[in-house]
PDB file of C-alpha atoms in Angstrom:
ATOM      1  CA  MET S   1      -8.682  17.895 -22.012  1.00  0.00           C
ATOM      2  CA  HIS S   2      -8.855  15.240 -19.313  1.00  0.00           C
ATOM      3  CA  LYS S   3     -10.053  16.415 -15.924  1.00  0.00           C
ATOM      4  CA  VAL S   4      -8.273  14.964 -12.883  1.00  0.00           C
ATOM      5  CA  LEU S   5      -9.073  15.206  -9.179  1.00  0.00           C
ATOM      6  CA  ILE S   6      -6.336  14.969  -6.536  1.00  0.00           C
ATOM      7  CA  ILE S   7      -7.458  14.106  -2.979  1.00  0.00           C
ATOM      8  CA  ASP S   8      -4.457  14.654  -0.707  1.00  0.00           C
ATOM      9  CA  ASP S   9      -3.982  16.557   2.556  1.00  0.00           C
ATOM     10  CA  ASP S  10      -0.356  17.399   1.697  1.00  0.00           C
ATOM     11  CA  VAL S  11      -0.965  20.930   0.425  1.00  0.00           C
ATOM     12  CA  GLU S  12       2.543  21.502  -0.906  1.00  0.00           C
ATOM     13  CA  LEU S  13       2.832  18.177  -2.716  1.00  0.00           C
ATOM     14  CA  ALA S  14      -0.685  18.370  -4.176  1.00  0.00           C
ATOM     15  CA  GLY S  15       0.071  21.868  -5.424  1.00  0.00           C
ATOM     16  CA  LEU S  16       3.266  20.677  -7.066  1.00  0.00           C
ATOM     17  CA  PHE S  17       1.456  17.869  -8.852  1.00  0.00           C
ATOM     18  CA  GLN S  18      -1.409  20.174  -9.850  1.00  0.00           C
ATOM     19  CA  GLU S  19       1.009  22.638 -11.458  1.00  0.00           C
ATOM     20  CA  TYR S  20       2.949  19.915 -13.284  1.00  0.00           C
ATOM     21  CA  LEU S  21      -0.172  18.171 -14.553  1.00  0.00           C
ATOM     22  CA  ALA S  22      -1.557  21.484 -15.808  1.00  0.00           C
ATOM     23  CA  GLN S  23       1.641  21.971 -17.817  1.00  0.00           C
ATOM     24  CA  GLU S  24       1.092  18.497 -19.286  1.00  0.00           C
ATOM     25  CA  GLY S  25      -2.369  19.462 -20.529  1.00  0.00           C
ATOM     26  CA  PHE S  26      -4.622  18.207 -17.711  1.00  0.00           C
ATOM     27  CA  ALA S  27      -7.333  20.183 -15.930  1.00  0.00           C
ATOM     28  CA  VAL S  28      -6.757  19.528 -12.224  1.00  0.00           C
ATOM     29  CA  ASP S  29      -8.802  20.147  -9.095  1.00  0.00           C
ATOM     30  CA  VAL S  30      -7.464  19.484  -5.598  1.00  0.00           C
ATOM     31  CA  SER S  31      -9.253  18.544  -2.378  1.00  0.00           C
ATOM     32  CA  HIS S  32      -7.405  18.387   0.928  1.00  0.00           C
ATOM     33  CA  THR S  33     -10.061  16.483   2.896  1.00  0.00           C
ATOM     34  CA  GLY S  34     -11.711  13.149   2.382  1.00  0.00           C
ATOM     35  CA  ALA S  35     -15.232  14.510   2.801  1.00  0.00           C
ATOM     36  CA  SER S  36     -14.977  17.174   0.108  1.00  0.00           C
ATOM     37  CA  GLY S  37     -12.917  14.872  -2.099  1.00  0.00           C
ATOM     38  CA  LEU S  38     -15.571  12.171  -1.945  1.00  0.00           C
ATOM     39  CA  GLN S  39     -18.282  14.627  -2.955  1.00  0.00           C
ATOM     40  CA  LEU S  40     -16.232  15.840  -5.912  1.00  0.00           C
ATOM     41  CA  ALA S  41     -15.252  12.318  -6.989  1.00  0.00           C
ATOM     42  CA  LEU S  42     -18.922  11.355  -7.210  1.00  0.00           C
ATOM     43  CA  SER S  43     -19.836  14.410  -9.278  1.00  0.00           C
ATOM     44  CA  GLY S  44     -19.122  12.642 -12.563  1.00  0.00           C
ATOM     45  CA  GLU S  45     -16.896  15.497 -13.740  1.00  0.00           C
ATOM     46  CA  TYR S  46     -13.561  13.668 -13.646  1.00  0.00           C
ATOM     47  CA  GLN S  47     -11.889  11.137 -15.898  1.00  0.00           C
ATOM     48  CA  LEU S  48      -9.516  10.048 -13.106  1.00  0.00           C
ATOM     49  CA  VAL S  49      -9.137  10.438  -9.341  1.00  0.00           C
ATOM     50  CA  ILE S  50      -5.807  10.394  -7.502  1.00  0.00           C
ATOM     51  CA  LEU S  51      -6.465   9.361  -3.904  1.00  0.00           C
ATOM     52  CA  ASP S  52      -4.059   9.420  -0.973  1.00  0.00           C
ATOM     53  CA  ILE S  53      -4.507   6.378   1.250  1.00  0.00           C
ATOM     54  CA  MET S  54      -3.784   8.445   4.402  1.00  0.00           C
ATOM     55  CA  LEU S  55      -6.184  11.332   5.007  1.00  0.00           C
ATOM     56  CA  PRO S  56      -6.952  13.123   8.293  1.00  0.00           C
ATOM     57  CA  ASP S  57     -10.738  12.875   8.352  1.00  0.00           C
ATOM     58  CA  ILE S  58     -11.708   9.726   6.395  1.00  0.00           C
ATOM     59  CA  LYS S  59      -9.426   6.824   5.525  1.00  0.00           C
ATOM     60  CA  GLY S  60      -8.576   6.637   1.852  1.00  0.00           C
ATOM     61  CA  THR S  61      -9.744   3.020   1.686  1.00  0.00           C
ATOM     62  CA  GLU S  62     -13.172   4.052   3.029  1.00  0.00           C
ATOM     63  CA  ILE S  63     -13.444   6.815   0.430  1.00  0.00           C
ATOM     64  CA  LEU S  64     -12.455   4.331  -2.237  1.00  0.00           C
ATOM     65  CA  ALA S  65     -15.136   1.872  -1.135  1.00  0.00           C
ATOM     66  CA  ARG S  66     -17.794   4.610  -1.128  1.00  0.00           C
ATOM     67  CA  ILE S  67     -16.813   5.771  -4.612  1.00  0.00           C
ATOM     68  CA  ARG S  68     -17.007   2.210  -5.926  1.00  0.00           C
ATOM     69  CA  LEU S  69     -20.567   1.852  -4.659  1.00  0.00           C
ATOM     70  CA  ALA S  70     -21.668   4.483  -7.173  1.00  0.00           C
ATOM     71  CA  SER S  71     -18.949   5.022  -9.755  1.00  0.00           C
ATOM     72  CA  ARG S  72     -16.379   3.257 -11.908  1.00  0.00           C
ATOM     73  CA  VAL S  73     -14.205   6.330 -12.362  1.00  0.00           C
ATOM     74  CA  PRO S  74     -10.549   5.198 -12.582  1.00  0.00           C
ATOM     75  CA  ILE S  75      -8.729   5.635  -9.275  1.00  0.00           C
ATOM     76  CA  LEU S  76      -4.966   5.865  -8.788  1.00  0.00           C
ATOM     77  CA  MET S  77      -3.849   5.448  -5.182  1.00  0.00           C
ATOM     78  CA  PHE S  78      -0.983   7.154  -3.411  1.00  0.00           C
ATOM     79  CA  THR S  79       0.526   4.642  -0.965  1.00  0.00           C
ATOM     80  CA  ALA S  80       3.449   4.791   1.425  1.00  0.00           C
ATOM     81  CA  LYS S  81       6.566   3.299  -0.109  1.00  0.00           C
ATOM     82  CA  GLY S  82       6.873  -0.344   0.929  1.00  0.00           C
ATOM     83  CA  ASP S  83       3.420  -0.476   2.583  1.00  0.00           C
ATOM     84  CA  ASP S  84       2.081  -3.660   1.010  1.00  0.00           C
ATOM     85  CA  VAL S  85      -0.922  -3.919   3.341  1.00  0.00           C
ATOM     86  CA  ASP S  86      -2.490  -0.587   2.324  1.00  0.00           C
ATOM     87  CA  ARG S  87      -1.644  -1.309  -1.304  1.00  0.00           C
ATOM     88  CA  ILE S  88      -3.423  -4.663  -1.285  1.00  0.00           C
ATOM     89  CA  ILE S  89      -6.423  -3.328   0.636  1.00  0.00           C
ATOM     90  CA  GLY S  90      -6.733  -0.475  -1.842  1.00  0.00           C
ATOM     91  CA  LEU S  91      -6.602  -2.765  -4.860  1.00  0.00           C
ATOM     92  CA  GLU S  92      -9.102  -5.127  -3.258  1.00  0.00           C
ATOM     93  CA  SER S  93     -11.407  -2.146  -2.665  1.00  0.00           C
ATOM     94  CA  GLY S  94     -11.403  -1.265  -6.344  1.00  0.00           C
ATOM     95  CA  ALA S  95      -8.397   0.971  -7.075  1.00  0.00           C
ATOM     96  CA  ASP S  96      -7.124   0.624 -10.626  1.00  0.00           C
ATOM     97  CA  ASP S  97      -3.462   1.078  -9.784  1.00  0.00           C
ATOM     98  CA  TYR S  98      -1.151   2.645  -7.232  1.00  0.00           C
ATOM     99  CA  VAL S  99       1.966   4.763  -7.107  1.00  0.00           C
ATOM    100  CA  PRO S 100       4.158   4.795  -3.984  1.00  0.00           C
ATOM    101  CA  LYS S 101       5.169   8.049  -2.338  1.00  0.00           C
ATOM    102  CA  PRO S 102       7.508   9.732  -2.851  1.00  0.00           C
ATOM    103  CA  CYS S 103       7.205   9.758  -6.616  1.00  0.00           C
ATOM    104  CA  THR S 104       8.280  12.206  -9.286  1.00  0.00           C
ATOM    105  CA  PRO S 105       5.724  14.246 -11.240  1.00  0.00           C
ATOM    106  CA  ARG S 106       6.944  12.527 -14.415  1.00  0.00           C
ATOM    107  CA  GLU S 107       6.226   9.090 -12.933  1.00  0.00           C
ATOM    108  CA  LEU S 108       2.754  10.224 -11.858  1.00  0.00           C
ATOM    109  CA  VAL S 109       1.958  11.526 -15.347  1.00  0.00           C
ATOM    110  CA  ALA S 110       3.120   8.245 -16.877  1.00  0.00           C
ATOM    111  CA  ARG S 111       0.758   6.265 -14.598  1.00  0.00           C
ATOM    112  CA  ILE S 112      -2.139   8.620 -15.321  1.00  0.00           C
ATOM    113  CA  ARG S 113      -1.678   8.373 -19.068  1.00  0.00           C
ATOM    114  CA  ALA S 114      -1.371   4.583 -18.882  1.00  0.00           C
ATOM    115  CA  ILE S 115      -4.693   4.357 -17.022  1.00  0.00           C
ATOM    116  CA  LEU S 116      -6.448   6.790 -19.353  1.00  0.00           C
ATOM    117  CA  ARG S 117      -5.209   4.956 -22.442  1.00  0.00           C
ATOM    118  CA  ARG S 118      -6.632   1.668 -21.273  1.00  0.00           C
ATOM    119  CA  THR S 119      -9.915   3.090 -20.005  1.00  0.00           C
ATOM    120  CA  GLN S 120     -10.905   4.808 -23.227  1.00  0.00           C
ATOM    121  CA  PRO S 121     -13.413   2.932 -25.408  1.00  0.00           C
ATOM    122  CA  ALA S 122     -11.454   1.041 -28.038  1.00  0.00           C
ATOM    123  CA  ALA S 123     -11.889   1.656 -31.713  1.00  0.00           C
ATOM    124  CA  SER S 124     -13.634  -1.534 -32.683  1.00  0.00           C
ATOM    125  CA  LEU S 125     -11.592  -3.623 -35.101  1.00  0.00           C
ATOM    126  CA  SER S 126     -13.809  -6.683 -34.798  1.00  0.00           C
ATOM    127  CA  SER S 127     -17.267  -7.409 -36.148  1.00  0.00           C
ATOM    128  CA  GLY S 128     -18.775  -8.119 -32.755  1.00  0.00           C
ATOM    129  CA  PRO S 129     -18.223  -8.682 -29.047  1.00  0.00           C
ATOM    130  CA  ILE S 130     -15.668 -10.999 -27.463  1.00  0.00           C
ATOM    131  CA  MET S 131     -17.368 -14.145 -26.196  1.00  0.00           C
ATOM    132  CA  ALA S 132     -15.873 -16.779 -23.907  1.00  0.00           C
ATOM    133  CA  GLY S 133     -18.406 -19.207 -22.455  1.00  0.00           C
ATOM    134  CA  PRO S 134     -20.906 -17.232 -20.342  1.00  0.00           C
ATOM    135  CA  LEU S 135     -18.777 -14.058 -20.648  1.00  0.00           C
ATOM    136  CA  THR S 136     -19.497 -11.393 -23.251  1.00  0.00           C
ATOM    137  CA  LEU S 137     -17.395  -8.242 -23.610  1.00  0.00           C
ATOM    138  CA  TRP S 138     -18.055  -5.179 -25.749  1.00  0.00           C
ATOM    139  CA  PRO S 139     -14.649  -3.414 -25.803  1.00  0.00           C
ATOM    140  CA  GLU S 140     -15.915  -0.406 -27.735  1.00  0.00           C
ATOM    141  CA  LYS S 141     -18.531   0.210 -25.020  1.00  0.00           C
ATOM    142  CA  ARG S 142     -16.435  -1.013 -22.073  1.00  0.00           C
ATOM    143  CA  LYS S 143     -19.399  -3.204 -21.158  1.00  0.00           C
ATOM    144  CA  ALA S 144     -19.443  -6.774 -19.824  1.00  0.00           C
ATOM    145  CA  ALA S 145     -22.088  -9.433 -19.222  1.00  0.00           C
ATOM    146  CA  TRP S 146     -21.864 -12.706 -17.297  1.00  0.00           C
ATOM    147  CA  PHE S 147     -24.587 -15.263 -17.973  1.00  0.00           C
ATOM    148  CA  GLU S 148     -26.424 -12.425 -19.753  1.00  0.00           C
ATOM    149  CA  GLN S 149     -26.390 -10.251 -16.628  1.00  0.00           C
ATOM    150  CA  ASP S 150     -24.488  -6.956 -16.436  1.00  0.00           C
ATOM    151  CA  LEU S 151     -21.072  -7.470 -14.849  1.00  0.00           C
ATOM    152  CA  ASP S 152     -19.760  -4.533 -12.807  1.00  0.00           C
ATOM    153  CA  LEU S 153     -15.999  -4.217 -13.350  1.00  0.00           C
ATOM    154  CA  THR S 154     -13.319  -1.642 -12.685  1.00  0.00           C
ATOM    155  CA  SER S 155     -11.340  -0.526 -15.729  1.00  0.00           C
ATOM    156  CA  THR S 156      -8.425  -2.778 -14.780  1.00  0.00           C
ATOM    157  CA  GLU S 157     -10.677  -5.789 -14.247  1.00  0.00           C
ATOM    158  CA  PHE S 158     -12.264  -5.207 -17.650  1.00  0.00           C
ATOM    159  CA  ASN S 159      -8.870  -5.126 -19.343  1.00  0.00           C
ATOM    160  CA  LEU S 160      -7.726  -8.285 -17.568  1.00  0.00           C
ATOM    161  CA  LEU S 161     -10.858 -10.156 -18.637  1.00  0.00           C
ATOM    162  CA  GLU S 162     -10.563  -8.821 -22.175  1.00  0.00           C
ATOM    163  CA  THR S 163      -6.976 -10.096 -22.387  1.00  0.00           C
ATOM    164  CA  LEU S 164      -7.893 -13.540 -21.033  1.00  0.00           C
ATOM    165  CA  ALA S 165     -11.129 -13.904 -23.013  1.00  0.00           C
ATOM    166  CA  SER S 166      -9.458 -13.007 -26.294  1.00  0.00           C
ATOM    167  CA  GLN S 167      -6.998 -15.853 -25.666  1.00  0.00           C
ATOM    168  CA  VAL S 168      -9.345 -18.319 -23.988  1.00  0.00           C
ATOM    169  CA  GLY S 169      -7.675 -21.665 -23.293  1.00  0.00           C
ATOM    170  CA  ARG S 170      -4.199 -20.138 -23.460  1.00  0.00           C
ATOM    171  CA  VAL S 171      -1.998 -19.374 -20.461  1.00  0.00           C
ATOM    172  CA  VAL S 172      -1.304 -15.636 -20.314  1.00  0.00           C
ATOM    173  CA  SER S 173       1.751 -14.548 -18.341  1.00  0.00           C
ATOM    174  CA  LYS S 174       1.470 -12.050 -15.507  1.00  0.00           C
ATOM    175  CA  ASN S 175       3.827  -9.733 -17.330  1.00  0.00           C
ATOM    176  CA  GLU S 176       1.595  -9.691 -20.416  1.00  0.00           C
ATOM    177  CA  LEU S 177      -1.440  -9.085 -18.224  1.00  0.00           C
ATOM    178  CA  SER S 178       0.360  -6.224 -16.474  1.00  0.00           C
ATOM    179  CA  GLU S 179       1.417  -4.645 -19.765  1.00  0.00           C
ATOM    180  CA  LYS S 180      -2.103  -4.828 -21.210  1.00  0.00           C
ATOM    181  CA  ALA S 181      -4.178  -4.173 -18.088  1.00  0.00           C
ATOM    182  CA  LEU S 182      -1.954  -1.786 -16.127  1.00  0.00           C
ATOM    183  CA  GLY S 183       0.035  -0.310 -18.989  1.00  0.00           C
ATOM    184  CA  ARG S 184       3.379  -1.116 -17.369  1.00  0.00           C
ATOM    185  CA  PRO S 185       5.776  -4.047 -16.955  1.00  0.00           C
ATOM    186  CA  LEU S 186       5.282  -6.251 -13.930  1.00  0.00           C
ATOM    187  CA  ALA S 187       7.613  -5.154 -11.141  1.00  0.00           C
ATOM    188  CA  ARG S 188       9.354  -7.619  -8.887  1.00  0.00           C
ATOM    189  CA  PHE S 189       7.208  -8.585  -5.866  1.00  0.00           C
ATOM    190  CA  ASP S 190       4.234  -6.691  -7.374  1.00  0.00           C
ATOM    191  CA  ARG S 191       1.018  -8.542  -6.497  1.00  0.00           C
ATOM    192  CA  SER S 192      -1.364  -6.158  -8.270  1.00  0.00           C
ATOM    193  CA  ILE S 193      -2.399  -8.680 -10.917  1.00  0.00           C
ATOM    194  CA  ASP S 194      -3.047 -11.364  -8.281  1.00  0.00           C
ATOM    195  CA  VAL S 195      -5.227  -8.999  -6.229  1.00  0.00           C
ATOM    196  CA  HIS S 196      -7.260  -7.866  -9.250  1.00  0.00           C
ATOM    197  CA  MET S 197      -7.656 -11.473 -10.369  1.00  0.00           C
ATOM    198  CA  SER S 198      -8.940 -12.453  -6.937  1.00  0.00           C
ATOM    199  CA  SER S 199     -11.606  -9.746  -7.181  1.00  0.00           C
ATOM    200  CA  ILE S 200     -12.638 -10.933 -10.651  1.00  0.00           C
ATOM    201  CA  ARG S 201     -12.971 -14.514  -9.432  1.00  0.00           C
ATOM    202  CA  GLN S 202     -15.260 -13.402  -6.617  1.00  0.00           C
ATOM    203  CA  LYS S 203     -17.499 -11.628  -9.124  1.00  0.00           C
ATOM    204  CA  LEU S 204     -17.615 -14.614 -11.490  1.00  0.00           C
ATOM    205  CA  GLY S 205     -18.063 -17.307  -8.852  1.00  0.00           C
ATOM    206  CA  ASN S 206     -17.182 -20.948  -9.496  1.00  0.00           C
ATOM    207  CA  GLN S 207     -18.313 -23.568 -11.961  1.00  0.00           C
ATOM    208  CA  PRO S 208     -20.787 -26.234 -10.797  1.00  0.00           C
ATOM    209  CA  ASP S 209     -17.872 -28.584 -10.048  1.00  0.00           C
ATOM    210  CA  GLY S 210     -16.263 -25.959  -7.801  1.00  0.00           C
ATOM    211  CA  ARG S 211     -13.451 -24.963 -10.143  1.00  0.00           C
ATOM    212  CA  SER S 212     -12.740 -21.342 -10.945  1.00  0.00           C
ATOM    213  CA  TYR S 213     -13.410 -20.088 -14.462  1.00  0.00           C
ATOM    214  CA  ILE S 214      -9.929 -18.559 -14.313  1.00  0.00           C
ATOM    215  CA  GLN S 215      -7.157 -20.990 -13.468  1.00  0.00           C
ATOM    216  CA  THR S 216      -3.774 -20.164 -11.953  1.00  0.00           C
ATOM    217  CA  VAL S 217      -0.934 -21.907 -13.765  1.00  0.00           C
ATOM    218  CA  ARG S 218       1.866 -21.889 -11.223  1.00  0.00           C
ATOM    219  CA  GLY S 219       4.984 -20.111 -12.393  1.00  0.00           C
ATOM    220  CA  GLN S 220       3.367 -19.110 -15.706  1.00  0.00           C
ATOM    221  CA  GLY S 221       0.246 -16.991 -15.317  1.00  0.00           C
ATOM    222  CA  TYR S 222      -3.519 -17.252 -15.667  1.00  0.00           C
ATOM    223  CA  GLN S 223      -5.832 -19.072 -18.030  1.00  0.00           C
ATOM    224  CA  MET S 224      -9.520 -18.668 -18.806  1.00  0.00           C
ATOM    225  CA  ILE S 225     -10.694 -22.216 -19.349  1.00  0.00           C
ATOM    226  CA  LYS S 226     -12.798 -23.381 -22.262  1.00  0.00           C
ATOM    227  CA  GLU S 227     -16.206 -24.765 -21.402  1.00  0.00           C
TER     228      GLU S 227
END
């Protein structure tokens, strides 16, 4: 049974989601303050955290940043519908995905299951790691190395790199990246893939000639270049 933590000051809504998720087979704890939620999120007991971006005591983005300093637990953000600024800030701070409020319990469960599916260690079908230039990925361990140094990635960043590295030299569309990394089709005006890709580029740095290891192909998608 997967254990989920909801951090949301809306007592009624959090209770509704807790009850629905329990019926769907999840073990759910709820925290109504950022301070207690942060402590619980860092306990290592949860497979996923649902975090409201607007909390009364500590901003959700600050909680997110603090969690990411110590943990790679998958985080699903609640954002206000149409609030692109909070959404982008949250993704830049390390959230794996977001769901706008209001949302239905069924939609929330679908997002949770999509994240959990893609964060579980894969059953290894290959004889070894995926290697693309200085990048090495071990999908079965969810581990990455860059120039032989450990590379700290969120679950979504790992899946994006895995998709690109397994097709190195090929342009991969944003929709394919969204399907494989987020577990859902790319929505119109959704910049999630772009924001995650920007974070990955910062972690990888540039080549000696100044070019990024991951190229944007305008109107098509992204490409991990061959060395």
